[in-house]
């Protein structure tokens, strides 16, 4: 069985002419006994290595210690081998040109691409007198790769210089016959792009009850072993290179740069002290109000206000915790999260998502708050006019209309008169109460605008929901009373109907059982059933009228609640980054084949639209000798819907249940929930620490941002 080798090669090394001889650093992943992956992170020559003050083994252990734990468990960062520049004479260059033009040349090119070692040994452990340490005993095996480079300008896309496998030391044996697959990748950089094997798929997909056999067989197949480790190594290549450069260029700072760095350091410390002081002042103020509210939390007034303005109180708690916990979110608690771009990107998004959400909330609050504040009198006049029109034209006129002959229905005059008078009296009492507090309404509007300017749009929006609930308390009370009468009447009619059928409801077993009623029970049931059935249309008309009014008010409150949840839950950071750089949201990988070679002298070049005859030539050539495939690694990217949809699922997850419960409650007369229960940020426990300690946390968080930027 022919052995297979995949070489993952950085694209920047292919666009520049390599030096004569250098070392290859990265990871090797042995996926099977006859297959191995070499993930080349970067290269380094002897001159650069001579600058290192530490030993090479110490540097390798330092780099490997900064890698993710999952990558350390699968492979160790080490020296993979060495690469040499392929030097061709005029005759060999003509031969290479004839090969790249598709002309098959017969001859022996061992002098060009290296000698056939067979089982002999070679001097791969030295580089111009520099002793190269092999992987220690903790590695997965003893491997060493020897590469040579050649120039091929037909690939395009800045891919020119490519490696060719000369031989591999495979557990002490020199092997030259391989099926080589060179995969050129663009090195992932934080803030630019990275690779991911995870492809987006919508959750909660209903699977068929019975799957075909081929689907089960497909599920049982294991994914490509080692590919996840390879992608993790590729995502960590940039961090490994940075650590190596720090060891090599530790003495590069000059006196001029030292002065500049000193000035920047002083400016950062002054900025950190300022932000920490302002944040501590806010922290002490919030702690004072927190202690004050805790003192009155047991009083009846506090409990009543907390229940009445529960939406406002919930949003105030969310905003206060966001202000208190900003230094905690800003800190990087994951020590190894920066070593892999795949982990660093989500960590950065989590750190900055809260800040951008608060910023957007404040911007909306300022825009709406300033508009309302400058037009407070007009807004107050418009709301008062609208409230009077609803009270007079809708409520009072509707009650009078129901007391007559609504839509031609003949109702019970006495019951309609009683229900109508009760409704009119309740409306009049509530209107009179609002007249006494109407002069304070303009101050309430101005206070609402100031709260929006100071704390954002979500808190005044929640306050509007609670205010609407208080202002329409008479409607909700009348609806509750009508619901009680209607539901009790429906239940009584259902029980009497079961009496006539000789059935009885068993509440323990939740079923209908047979029951023998007496004659007196049948007579009493008949006397009660008739008036209840005749009075049902009158009760139903009033119940439907107030149900429509209460549902309209509830719908307005739910709409505002959804807007609040969308302000909190919208991933503004992801949307902005998707618009600016979509490559930061990968979803799976794919390979673009650039060329396929059967031997060092036979090149069969083709693109993605190659014909079937060329594919057959490629297959036949691969069967005759070692095949060499050159591919370019690409990523699929998420769409804007796939980025936003997971965040909105929590907001609208309760819509179907709410609609079903509301419809069932409207038919049976049961009262339903007044809110949708849309998703809000998770509650965070209140922070109670000394002010000095909080100042130090804020200070260190600002300085940690500076260290990450460097």
mmCIF file of C-alpha atoms in Angstrom, residues 6-11 13-16 18 22 24 38 40 43 82-86 113 145-152 155 159-166 180-184 595 597 603 628-631:
data_model
loop_
_atom_site.group_PDB
_atom_site.id
_atom_site.type_symbol
_atom_site.label_atom_id
_atom_site.label_comp_id
_atom_site.label_asym_id
_atom_site.label_seq_id
_atom_site.Cartn_x
_atom_site.Cartn_y
_atom_site.Cartn_z
ATOM 1 C CA UNK A 6 -0.354 15.876 3.039
ATOM 2 C CA UNK A 7 1.720 19.034 3.347
ATOM 3 C CA UNK A 8 -0.195 22.077 4.566
ATOM 4 C CA UNK A 9 1.837 24.981 3.235
ATOM 5 C CA UNK A 10 1.445 28.705 4.120
ATOM 6 C CA UNK A 11 0.581 30.863 1.147
ATOM 7 C CA UNK A 13 5.907 31.141 1.654
ATOM 8 C CA UNK A 14 4.715 30.324 -1.860
ATOM 9 C CA UNK A 15 4.655 33.949 -2.969
ATOM 10 C CA UNK A 16 8.264 34.708 -1.957
ATOM 11 C CA UNK A 18 12.744 30.904 -0.318
ATOM 12 C CA UNK A 22 15.888 26.659 6.419
ATOM 13 C CA UNK A 24 10.252 23.932 8.983
ATOM 14 C CA UNK A 38 2.685 17.945 8.025
ATOM 15 C CA UNK A 40 3.948 23.879 8.330
ATOM 16 C CA UNK A 43 10.141 28.607 8.474
ATOM 17 C CA UNK A 82 14.165 21.310 6.441
ATOM 18 C CA UNK A 83 13.719 22.751 2.991
ATOM 19 C CA UNK A 84 16.306 23.502 0.352
ATOM 20 C CA UNK A 85 16.188 25.717 -2.695
ATOM 21 C CA UNK A 86 16.210 23.718 -5.940
ATOM 22 C CA UNK A 113 15.192 16.483 -7.359
ATOM 23 C CA UNK A 145 10.684 15.725 6.153
ATOM 24 C CA UNK A 146 13.090 16.951 3.486
ATOM 25 C CA UNK A 147 11.683 19.399 0.927
ATOM 26 C CA UNK A 148 13.001 21.101 -2.180
ATOM 27 C CA UNK A 149 11.388 24.044 -3.951
ATOM 28 C CA UNK A 150 10.577 24.704 -7.558
ATOM 29 C CA UNK A 151 8.997 27.641 -9.344
ATOM 30 C CA UNK A 152 5.709 27.200 -11.184
ATOM 31 C CA UNK A 155 -0.878 28.587 -10.811
ATOM 32 C CA UNK A 159 1.204 30.884 -5.722
ATOM 33 C CA UNK A 160 4.590 30.489 -7.418
ATOM 34 C CA UNK A 161 7.157 28.687 -5.243
ATOM 35 C CA UNK A 162 5.954 25.285 -4.118
ATOM 36 C CA UNK A 163 7.630 22.522 -2.092
ATOM 37 C CA UNK A 164 8.381 19.090 -3.472
ATOM 38 C CA UNK A 165 8.854 16.111 -1.208
ATOM 39 C CA UNK A 166 12.383 14.747 -1.461
ATOM 40 C CA UNK A 180 1.817 13.849 -1.953
ATOM 41 C CA UNK A 181 -0.958 16.399 -1.590
ATOM 42 C CA UNK A 182 0.299 19.978 -1.121
ATOM 43 C CA UNK A 183 -2.460 22.195 0.281
ATOM 44 C CA UNK A 184 -1.697 25.914 0.202
ATOM 45 C CA UNK A 595 -2.629 20.910 -10.599
ATOM 46 C CA UNK A 597 1.451 15.632 -11.339
ATOM 47 C CA UNK A 603 2.759 17.389 -15.348
ATOM 48 C CA UNK A 628 1.495 15.108 -6.553
ATOM 49 C CA UNK A 629 -1.633 17.218 -6.134
ATOM 50 C CA UNK A 630 -1.527 20.947 -5.403
ATOM 51 C CA UNK A 631 -4.667 22.498 -3.920
#
